[in-house]
Coordinates of C-alpha atoms in Angstrom, one line a residue:
Chain R
M1 CA -21.1 92.2 9.8
S2 CA -24.3 92.1 11.7
M3 CA -25.9 88.8 12.8
A4 CA -28.8 89.3 10.4
H5 CA -26.5 90.0 7.5
F6 CA -24.4 86.9 8.3
Q7 CA -27.5 84.8 8.6
M8 CA -28.6 85.9 5.2
A9 CA -25.2 84.9 3.7
L10 CA -25.4 81.6 5.5
A11 CA -28.9 81.0 4.2
K12 CA -27.9 81.8 0.6
A13 CA -24.9 79.5 0.9
I14 CA -26.5 76.4 2.4
R15 CA -30.1 76.3 1.2
G16 CA -30.8 73.0 -0.5
Q17 CA -27.2 71.8 0.1
K18 CA -26.1 68.7 1.9
I19 CA -23.8 70.3 4.3
Y20 CA -22.4 67.3 6.0
D21 CA -19.8 66.4 3.4
F22 CA -16.6 68.3 3.7
Q23 CA -16.1 69.2 0.1
Y24 CA -19.3 71.3 0.4
F25 CA -17.3 74.1 1.8
D26 CA -15.5 74.5 -1.5
N27 CA -18.9 75.1 -3.0
I28 CA -19.5 78.1 -0.7
F29 CA -16.6 80.0 -2.1
N30 CA -17.4 79.2 -5.7
S31 CA -20.9 80.4 -5.3
N32 CA -22.1 83.3 -7.5
D33 CA -24.9 84.1 -5.0
L34 CA -22.5 85.4 -2.4
S35 CA -20.6 88.7 -2.3
L36 CA -16.9 88.7 -1.5
Q37 CA -17.7 90.1 2.0
E38 CA -20.2 87.4 2.6
K39 CA -17.7 84.7 1.6
E40 CA -15.1 86.1 3.8
A41 CA -17.5 86.2 6.7
L42 CA -18.5 82.6 6.3
K43 CA -15.0 81.5 5.8
D44 CA -14.0 83.3 9.0
V45 CA -16.8 81.8 11.1
F46 CA -16.8 78.1 10.2
N47 CA -14.6 75.9 12.2
K48 CA -14.4 72.7 10.3
P49 CA -16.7 70.4 8.4
L50 CA -18.7 67.9 10.4
V51 CA -16.5 65.0 9.6
N52 CA -13.2 65.6 8.0
A53 CA -13.5 62.8 5.6
Y54 CA -12.2 59.5 7.1
S55 CA -10.3 60.8 10.1
D56 CA -7.8 58.7 12.1
D57 CA -10.1 59.0 15.1
L58 CA -13.0 57.6 13.2
A59 CA -10.9 54.8 11.9
N60 CA -9.7 53.9 15.3
I61 CA -13.2 53.9 16.8
R62 CA -14.5 51.6 14.1
W63 CA -11.5 49.2 14.4
R64 CA -12.0 49.0 18.2
M65 CA -15.7 48.3 17.7
A66 CA -15.1 45.6 15.2
N67 CA -12.1 44.2 17.0
Q68 CA -14.0 43.2 20.1
L69 CA -15.3 40.2 18.3
I70 CA -12.7 39.9 15.6
D71 CA -10.2 39.0 18.3
F72 CA -11.8 35.6 18.3
L73 CA -10.5 35.2 14.7
Y74 CA -6.9 35.4 15.8
I75 CA -7.3 31.9 17.0
F76 CA -7.5 30.8 13.4
I77 CA -6.0 33.5 11.3
P78 CA -2.8 35.5 11.7
E79 CA -3.5 39.0 13.1
D80 CA -1.8 40.8 10.2
K81 CA -4.0 39.0 7.7
V82 CA -7.1 40.1 9.7
K83 CA -5.9 43.7 9.7
E84 CA -5.1 43.6 6.0
A85 CA -8.7 42.4 5.3
W86 CA -10.1 45.0 7.7
N87 CA -8.3 47.9 6.0
K88 CA -9.8 46.9 2.7
F89 CA -13.3 46.2 4.1
D90 CA -13.6 49.3 6.3
K91 CA -12.9 52.0 3.7
E92 CA -15.4 50.5 1.3
N93 CA -18.1 50.2 3.9
L94 CA -18.2 53.4 5.9
S95 CA -22.0 53.4 5.8
I96 CA -22.2 50.4 8.1
P97 CA -22.9 51.4 11.7
E98 CA -20.4 50.4 14.3
F99 CA -22.6 47.8 16.0
D100 CA -23.0 45.9 12.8
L101 CA -19.3 46.0 11.9
S102 CA -18.2 42.7 13.4
I103 CA -20.8 40.6 11.7
K104 CA -20.6 42.4 8.4
F105 CA -16.8 42.1 8.4
L106 CA -17.1 38.4 9.1
E107 CA -19.5 38.0 6.3
F108 CA -17.0 39.7 4.1
L109 CA -14.2 37.4 5.3
S110 CA -16.2 34.3 5.0
F111 CA -16.6 34.8 1.3
N112 CA -13.0 35.8 0.8
K113 CA -11.0 32.6 0.7
D114 CA -7.7 34.3 0.6
F115 CA -8.2 35.2 4.3
I116 CA -9.8 32.2 5.7
P117 CA -8.5 29.0 4.2
F118 CA -10.4 26.6 6.4
I119 CA -13.7 28.1 5.3
E120 CA -13.2 26.1 2.2
E121 CA -13.4 23.0 4.3
N122 CA -16.2 23.9 6.6
G123 CA -18.4 26.2 4.5
P124 CA -18.8 30.0 4.8
E125 CA -21.8 29.9 7.1
Y126 CA -19.9 28.2 9.8
L127 CA -17.9 31.2 10.8
I128 CA -20.8 33.6 10.6
D129 CA -23.0 31.4 12.8
I130 CA -20.3 31.0 15.5
V131 CA -19.6 34.7 15.7
R132 CA -23.3 35.6 15.8
Y133 CA -23.6 33.1 18.6
L134 CA -20.6 34.6 20.4
Y135 CA -21.8 38.1 19.6
C136 CA -25.1 37.5 21.3
I137 CA -23.7 35.8 24.3
N138 CA -21.2 38.6 24.6
Y139 CA -23.9 41.2 24.5
F140 CA -26.5 39.7 26.7
S141 CA -24.8 37.5 29.2
D142 CA -23.2 38.6 32.4
T143 CA -20.0 37.1 31.3
K144 CA -18.1 38.8 28.6
L145 CA -17.1 35.9 26.4
I146 CA -14.0 37.6 25.1
D147 CA -12.8 37.8 28.6
V148 CA -13.2 34.1 28.9
F149 CA -11.5 33.3 25.6
K150 CA -8.6 35.7 25.8
P151 CA -6.8 34.0 28.7
S152 CA -7.3 30.7 26.9
K153 CA -6.1 31.9 23.6
D154 CA -2.5 30.9 24.0
S155 CA -3.3 27.5 25.4
L156 CA -5.7 27.0 22.5
L157 CA -3.2 28.0 20.0
K158 CA -0.6 25.6 21.5
T159 CA -2.9 22.7 21.1
G160 CA -3.0 23.0 17.3
K161 CA -6.3 22.3 15.7
F162 CA -9.8 22.3 17.2
K163 CA -12.1 19.4 16.7
L164 CA -15.4 20.6 15.7
I165 CA -18.5 19.1 17.1
T166 CA -21.5 20.0 15.0
I167 CA -25.1 20.1 16.1
N168 CA -27.3 19.8 13.2
F169 CA -30.7 21.2 14.1
D170 CA -32.4 20.9 10.9
I171 CA -35.1 23.3 11.8
R172 CA -35.9 25.2 8.7
N173 CA -32.3 25.1 7.7
I174 CA -30.9 26.8 10.7
C175 CA -27.8 25.2 12.4
E176 CA -26.0 25.8 15.6
K177 CA -22.3 24.9 15.9
I178 CA -20.2 25.0 19.1
L179 CA -16.5 24.9 19.1
L180 CA -15.0 22.4 21.5
N181 CA -11.9 20.4 21.9
K182 CA -12.2 17.2 23.9
E183 CA -8.9 15.5 23.4
N184 CA -6.6 18.1 25.0
G185 CA -8.9 18.9 27.9
D186 CA -9.6 22.4 26.7
L187 CA -13.2 21.9 27.5
N188 CA -12.1 23.5 30.7
Y189 CA -12.4 26.9 29.1
Y190 CA -16.0 26.2 28.3
K191 CA -16.6 24.8 31.8
N192 CA -15.1 28.0 33.2
F193 CA -17.6 29.9 31.0
I194 CA -20.5 28.1 32.6
L195 CA -19.1 28.4 36.1
K196 CA -18.7 32.2 35.6
K197 CA -22.3 32.3 36.6
P198 CA -21.8 30.6 40.1
K199 CA -25.2 31.5 41.3
K200 CA -27.0 30.0 38.4
K201 CA -27.4 26.5 37.5
K202 CA -29.1 27.4 34.3
L203 CA -27.4 27.6 31.0
N204 CA -28.4 30.5 28.9
I205 CA -28.2 29.5 25.3
L206 CA -29.0 31.8 22.4
F207 CA -30.5 30.5 19.2
L208 CA -30.0 32.5 16.2
S209 CA -32.0 32.9 13.0
K210 CA -30.5 33.8 9.7
K211 CA -31.0 37.5 10.2
P212 CA -28.6 38.9 12.7
T213 CA -31.1 41.1 14.4
K214 CA -33.6 38.5 15.3
F215 CA -32.9 36.2 18.2
R216 CA -34.3 34.9 21.4
S217 CA -32.7 33.5 24.5
F218 CA -34.3 30.9 26.7
E219 CA -33.4 30.1 30.2
I220 CA -33.3 26.3 30.8
D221 CA -33.0 24.0 33.7
D222 CA -30.4 21.3 34.1
E223 CA -32.6 18.7 32.4
T224 CA -34.1 20.6 29.5
F225 CA -32.5 22.4 26.6
G226 CA -34.6 25.0 25.0
F227 CA -33.9 26.6 21.6
L228 CA -36.4 29.1 20.3
S229 CA -36.6 29.7 16.6
T230 CA -38.0 33.0 15.6
E231 CA -39.6 31.2 12.6
M232 CA -41.6 28.8 14.7
K233 CA -45.2 29.9 15.3
N234 CA -46.2 27.2 17.8
P235 CA -44.3 27.6 21.0
K236 CA -44.2 23.8 21.4
D237 CA -42.3 23.4 18.2
R238 CA -39.7 25.7 19.4
L239 CA -38.4 23.4 22.1
M240 CA -35.7 20.9 21.2
P241 CA -36.2 17.4 22.3
K242 CA -33.6 16.2 24.9
S243 CA -32.4 13.5 22.6
Y244 CA -30.8 16.2 20.4
A245 CA -28.9 17.5 23.4
D246 CA -27.4 14.1 23.9
L247 CA -25.9 14.4 20.5
V248 CA -24.5 17.7 21.2
N249 CA -22.0 17.2 24.0
L250 CA -23.4 20.0 26.0
R251 CA -24.3 17.3 28.4
L252 CA -20.7 16.3 28.4
C253 CA -19.8 19.9 29.3
K254 CA -22.2 19.8 32.2
E255 CA -20.8 16.6 33.5
L256 CA -17.3 18.0 33.8
Chain V
M1 CA -36.1 85.2 39.3
P2 CA -36.7 83.0 36.3
M3 CA -40.2 82.1 35.4
I4 CA -40.7 78.4 35.9
N5 CA -44.4 78.4 35.0
N6 CA -43.7 75.7 32.4
I7 CA -42.0 73.2 34.6
K8 CA -44.2 70.7 36.2
K9 CA -42.6 69.5 39.3
N10 CA -45.0 66.6 39.5
K11 CA -45.2 65.7 35.9
M12 CA -47.9 63.5 34.5
V13 CA -46.3 60.7 32.4
V14 CA -48.1 60.3 29.2
G15 CA -46.1 57.6 27.6
A16 CA -44.4 56.7 24.3
G17 CA -45.7 57.3 20.8
P18 CA -44.7 57.6 17.2
E19 CA -44.1 60.7 15.1
W20 CA -46.7 61.2 12.4
T21 CA -45.8 60.7 8.8
L22 CA -48.1 60.5 5.8
S23 CA -47.0 56.8 5.3
L24 CA -47.9 56.1 8.9
E25 CA -51.2 57.8 8.9
E26 CA -53.3 55.2 7.1
D27 CA -51.9 52.3 9.2
I28 CA -52.1 54.2 12.5
K29 CA -55.8 54.9 12.1
E30 CA -56.5 51.2 12.7
R31 CA -54.5 51.3 15.9
I32 CA -55.3 54.8 17.2
D33 CA -56.7 53.4 20.4
E34 CA -53.2 52.0 21.2
L35 CA -51.6 55.4 21.0
K36 CA -50.6 57.0 24.3
C37 CA -49.5 60.0 22.4
I38 CA -48.4 61.1 18.9
E39 CA -46.2 63.9 17.7
L40 CA -47.2 66.0 14.7
I41 CA -45.1 68.3 12.7
A42 CA -47.4 71.3 12.7
E43 CA -46.3 72.6 9.3
N44 CA -47.7 69.5 7.7
F45 CA -51.1 70.4 8.9
I46 CA -51.2 74.2 8.4
D47 CA -53.4 75.2 5.5
N48 CA -53.7 71.5 4.5
P49 CA -57.4 70.5 4.2
L50 CA -56.4 67.0 3.3
E51 CA -55.3 66.4 6.8
N52 CA -58.5 67.5 8.5
D53 CA -59.8 64.0 8.8
F54 CA -56.8 62.8 10.7
I55 CA -57.0 65.7 13.0
K56 CA -60.6 65.0 13.7
K57 CA -59.9 61.4 14.4
L58 CA -57.2 62.4 17.0
K59 CA -59.7 64.8 18.6
K60 CA -62.4 62.1 18.7
H61 CA -60.1 59.7 20.4
N62 CA -58.7 62.4 22.6
T63 CA -55.2 61.2 21.7
P64 CA -52.6 63.4 23.4
V65 CA -50.7 65.3 20.7
L66 CA -47.3 67.0 20.9
I67 CA -47.3 69.8 18.4
H68 CA -43.7 70.0 17.0
C69 CA -42.7 72.8 14.7
V70 CA -39.8 73.4 12.3
G71 CA -40.9 76.8 11.0
L72 CA -40.7 79.3 13.8
S73 CA -36.9 79.6 13.1
L74 CA -36.1 80.8 16.6
A75 CA -32.5 81.6 15.8
T76 CA -33.2 84.0 13.0
D77 CA -32.3 87.5 14.0
A78 CA -35.7 88.9 13.2
P79 CA -39.0 89.3 15.1
L80 CA -41.0 86.3 16.1
K81 CA -43.1 84.9 13.3
N82 CA -46.4 85.7 14.9
D83 CA -48.5 84.8 11.9
H84 CA -46.9 81.4 11.8
L85 CA -47.3 80.9 15.5
K86 CA -51.0 81.7 15.2
K87 CA -51.4 79.0 12.6
V88 CA -49.6 76.5 14.8
L89 CA -51.8 77.4 17.8
K90 CA -54.9 76.9 15.6
I91 CA -53.8 73.4 14.9
A92 CA -53.2 72.8 18.6
D93 CA -56.7 74.0 19.4
K94 CA -58.1 71.3 17.2
V95 CA -56.6 68.4 19.2
N96 CA -55.7 67.5 22.7
A97 CA -52.4 69.3 22.6
L98 CA -49.9 68.7 25.4
N99 CA -47.4 71.3 24.3
I100 CA -45.8 73.0 21.3
S101 CA -42.1 72.9 20.5
D102 CA -39.5 74.0 18.0
H103 CA -35.8 73.8 17.5
L104 CA -32.6 75.5 18.6
S105 CA -31.9 76.4 14.9
M106 CA -32.7 78.6 12.0
T107 CA -34.8 77.3 9.1
E108 CA -35.6 80.5 7.3
C109 CA -34.0 83.9 6.9
F110 CA -35.9 86.9 5.7
G111 CA -38.1 84.9 3.5
L112 CA -35.4 82.6 2.2
E113 CA -36.2 79.0 3.1
I114 CA -33.1 77.1 4.1
G115 CA -34.7 73.7 4.0
Q116 CA -32.9 72.3 7.0
L117 CA -32.3 72.9 10.7
T118 CA -29.3 75.1 10.6
P119 CA -27.0 75.1 13.7
V120 CA -26.6 78.2 15.8
P121 CA -23.5 79.8 17.2
F122 CA -23.1 79.2 20.9
T123 CA -23.1 82.8 22.0
M124 CA -24.7 85.1 24.5
E125 CA -26.3 87.0 21.7
C126 CA -27.9 83.8 20.4
A127 CA -29.1 82.8 23.9
D128 CA -30.7 86.2 24.3
L129 CA -32.4 86.2 20.9
I130 CA -33.9 82.8 21.3
S131 CA -34.9 83.4 25.0
R132 CA -36.8 86.6 24.0
K133 CA -38.7 84.7 21.3
I134 CA -39.6 81.9 23.6
E135 CA -40.9 84.3 26.2
K136 CA -43.1 85.9 23.6
I137 CA -44.4 82.5 22.6
Q138 CA -45.2 81.7 26.2
K139 CA -47.2 84.9 26.5
N140 CA -49.3 83.9 23.5
T141 CA -50.4 80.5 24.7
K142 CA -51.1 78.6 27.9
L143 CA -49.6 75.5 26.3
P144 CA -46.1 74.7 27.6
F145 CA -43.3 75.3 25.1
A146 CA -40.3 73.0 24.7
L147 CA -37.0 73.5 22.8
E148 CA -35.2 70.7 20.9
H149 CA -31.4 70.7 20.3
V150 CA -30.4 69.6 16.8
A151 CA -27.8 67.4 15.1
Y152 CA -25.1 69.7 13.9
R153 CA -23.9 69.7 10.4
F154 CA -21.1 72.1 11.2
F155 CA -19.7 74.1 14.1
Y156 CA -18.9 77.8 14.4
S157 CA -15.3 78.6 15.3
K158 CA -16.1 81.6 17.5
N159 CA -18.3 80.0 20.2
E160 CA -18.4 81.8 23.5
L161 CA -20.2 79.0 25.3
S162 CA -20.5 75.2 25.1
E163 CA -23.6 73.8 23.6
T164 CA -24.9 72.6 27.0
A165 CA -24.2 76.0 28.6
L166 CA -26.2 77.7 25.8
I167 CA -29.1 75.4 26.3
N168 CA -29.1 75.7 30.0
K169 CA -29.0 79.5 29.8
I170 CA -32.2 79.5 27.7
L171 CA -33.9 76.9 29.9
N172 CA -33.1 78.7 33.1
R173 CA -34.2 82.1 31.8
T174 CA -37.4 81.0 30.2
G175 CA -38.4 78.0 32.2
C176 CA -39.4 76.2 29.0
G177 CA -39.1 72.5 28.6
L178 CA -36.4 70.6 26.8
I179 CA -36.9 67.9 24.1
L180 CA -33.9 65.7 24.6
D181 CA -33.2 64.1 21.3
L182 CA -30.9 61.2 22.1
H183 CA -30.2 60.4 18.4
N184 CA -29.2 64.0 17.7
L185 CA -26.8 63.7 20.6
Y186 CA -25.6 60.4 19.4
C187 CA -24.9 61.8 15.9
N188 CA -23.1 64.8 17.3
S189 CA -21.0 62.6 19.6
K190 CA -20.1 60.3 16.8
N191 CA -19.2 63.0 14.4
N192 CA -17.2 65.0 16.9
N193 CA -15.8 62.1 19.0
Y194 CA -17.0 62.9 22.4
D195 CA -18.8 61.0 25.1
P196 CA -22.5 61.7 25.0
K197 CA -22.8 60.9 28.7
N198 CA -20.6 63.9 29.5
W199 CA -23.1 66.0 27.6
L200 CA -26.0 64.6 29.5
N201 CA -24.2 65.2 32.8
E202 CA -23.8 68.9 31.9
I203 CA -27.4 69.6 30.7
D204 CA -30.0 70.5 33.2
L205 CA -32.2 67.4 32.9
K206 CA -34.9 68.7 35.1
Y207 CA -36.3 70.6 32.2
V208 CA -36.7 67.5 30.0
T209 CA -40.3 67.1 29.1
S210 CA -39.9 64.7 26.1
I211 CA -37.3 62.4 24.7
H212 CA -36.8 61.7 21.0
L213 CA -35.4 58.5 19.6
A214 CA -34.5 57.8 16.0
G215 CA -32.0 56.0 13.8
G216 CA -29.8 57.2 11.0
Y217 CA -27.0 56.3 8.6
R218 CA -23.5 57.2 7.6
S219 CA -22.9 59.3 4.5
D220 CA -20.4 58.1 1.9
L221 CA -17.8 60.2 3.6
G222 CA -18.4 58.9 7.1
A223 CA -20.6 61.5 8.6
Y224 CA -23.4 60.1 10.8
I225 CA -26.7 61.5 9.7
D226 CA -29.9 62.0 11.7
G227 CA -31.9 60.5 8.9
H228 CA -34.9 59.3 10.9
S229 CA -34.6 56.4 8.5
D230 CA -33.5 53.4 10.5
P231 CA -34.2 51.5 13.7
V232 CA -33.0 53.1 16.9
P233 CA -29.4 52.0 17.4
V234 CA -28.5 50.0 20.5
A235 CA -26.3 52.9 21.7
V236 CA -29.3 55.2 21.8
W237 CA -31.4 52.8 23.8
Q238 CA -28.5 52.7 26.2
L239 CA -28.5 56.5 26.4
L240 CA -32.2 56.3 27.1
E241 CA -31.6 53.9 30.0
F242 CA -28.9 56.2 31.3
V243 CA -31.2 59.2 31.2
L244 CA -34.1 57.4 32.7
E245 CA -32.1 56.6 35.8
K246 CA -32.0 60.3 36.4
I247 CA -35.3 61.7 35.2
T248 CA -38.7 60.6 33.9
P249 CA -40.0 62.5 30.9
E250 CA -43.7 63.1 30.1
S251 CA -43.3 61.4 26.8
I252 CA -40.9 59.5 24.5
I253 CA -41.3 59.9 20.8
V254 CA -39.9 57.4 18.2
E255 CA -39.1 59.4 15.0
R256 CA -39.2 57.3 11.9
T257 CA -40.1 59.7 9.2
S258 CA -38.4 58.2 6.2
N259 CA -37.8 54.7 4.8
Y260 CA -41.1 53.7 6.3
P261 CA -40.8 50.0 7.5
G262 CA -44.4 49.3 8.3
I263 CA -46.5 50.1 11.3
D264 CA -45.5 46.9 13.2
E265 CA -41.9 47.8 13.3
I266 CA -42.5 51.4 14.4
M267 CA -45.0 50.3 17.1
A268 CA -42.5 47.7 18.3
E269 CA -40.0 50.4 19.0
V270 CA -42.7 52.5 20.6
I271 CA -43.6 49.6 22.9
M272 CA -40.0 49.1 23.7
A273 CA -39.7 52.8 24.7
Q274 CA -42.8 52.4 26.8
N275 CA -41.2 49.4 28.5
Y276 CA -38.2 51.5 29.3
L277 CA -40.5 54.3 30.7
D278 CA -42.5 51.9 32.7
K279 CA -39.4 50.4 34.2
S280 CA -38.1 53.8 35.2
L281 CA -41.2 54.3 37.2
M282 CA -40.8 51.1 39.1
P283 CA -39.0 50.8 42.4
K284 CA -35.2 50.6 41.8
T285 CA -35.1 47.0 43.3
I286 CA -36.5 45.6 40.1
E287 CA -33.7 44.1 38.1
K288 CA -32.6 45.5 34.8
K289 CA -33.2 42.2 33.3
I290 CA -36.8 43.2 32.6
V291 CA -35.5 45.7 30.1
H292 CA -33.3 43.2 28.4
N293 CA -36.2 40.7 28.2
S294 CA -38.3 43.4 26.6
L295 CA -35.5 44.0 24.1
L296 CA -35.6 40.3 23.2
E297 CA -39.3 40.2 23.0
I298 CA -39.5 43.1 20.6
S299 CA -36.8 41.8 18.4
L300 CA -39.0 38.9 17.2

């Protein structure tokens, strides 16, 4: 079959069709517009559909992308429970891009009490806020937070529960919470996180709005903590008074 | 000896701009002085008197315009569509056109409109067919011509060449420019599970005249679609950064032609692209932090 003839067959087959879904190819061979010769030519030439439904490769890629941050969850939740939740979530949410997977999955988990019992105690927003915080640090800081947490995971698990120290910045209903454990000395892992940037004496803290795509980081000096809200118009309103920092135990971290 | 009359060794950098859409048009009129360039799909302006005013406005402000086509259907095994080319060049004459371009694809076949950018087989026959058409286009205009690769909906089983080898053959033979569409590359790499940086390392980047950025979505069955419908993904910005370490294009175009989010969001991405471009022109001692700060600024 000549190129021109083949192209004509192809044009007849695909005009107006959405040709990125694999079952489309069944439509070609059921079409009344094509001769048998044309159908055979098309069948012979096509390799495979664009995405062969939900392939194992795609599944693995998505799991790896989500897992970079989900690993943090294993501190609180057995791994098999997380994977069980993931399997359910993933197949029902293929349209979510990979870079949004972690946050969306955590939102899914936070409203599913079967998977996160302690959310009942602390509220669903808690987990979302922490992971958004960690997500942004992970993305924008020189230190990969997961690399910091992973070595400490076993020691953290051995200690049992974490004591939560909550910072309530009641600025237009946005709160920041930091996970620390004072009693067992595991603040060392947080200290190590700070000291991972040996040349800097500044602590880069990210402040998050409700929407995961909007955020701002603010470099601060040793005496001033700055938190910027994307909802504050006046730059002066964006800065947090130092007295709040006293409540927060960040100062305690710095003193270690 | 290949004709390299279209490659500017010392390229003038124009800057970043949006792609025209009807939704954008009213809003962009208010901000036309901000535009370093804009890309028009030529077919939207051919035989369309309703768009004369906008064309005149662009001319008045001397806004650099990239004339981008979808209708030349370069891969169709038929003579070059001379009538269509004449109409495209007529549009180009009305504005400060920088170049004209079309795609490595087929959109029409012997009068039958396909309605989408149909992929081509990676064969010597295809390379020859497209190269001959580009050479004819180049003889008909002094404007540089550029070729854009597409997001593939399917692949042919009997390819003689790789995609990059096909493109390089056409570029080397004709000397035309390349529109490097990083979102098309991203889509193809996602859907076929390969590293887009390997593709970029194979392509002859010196021919790149323009870079396209866009965002898309996943279909219900998991295919990643070049929808021009969403913000540019982080991974595509990272590919841009990767490419700008090697070459500097004349322009970067942000394509948001559906799901119009408002002019502010589109221009925010244009500004971000401009920041990346400006940074690539700086001495290499400047830290990458500038780009990250730009990312944070724009996200507000």
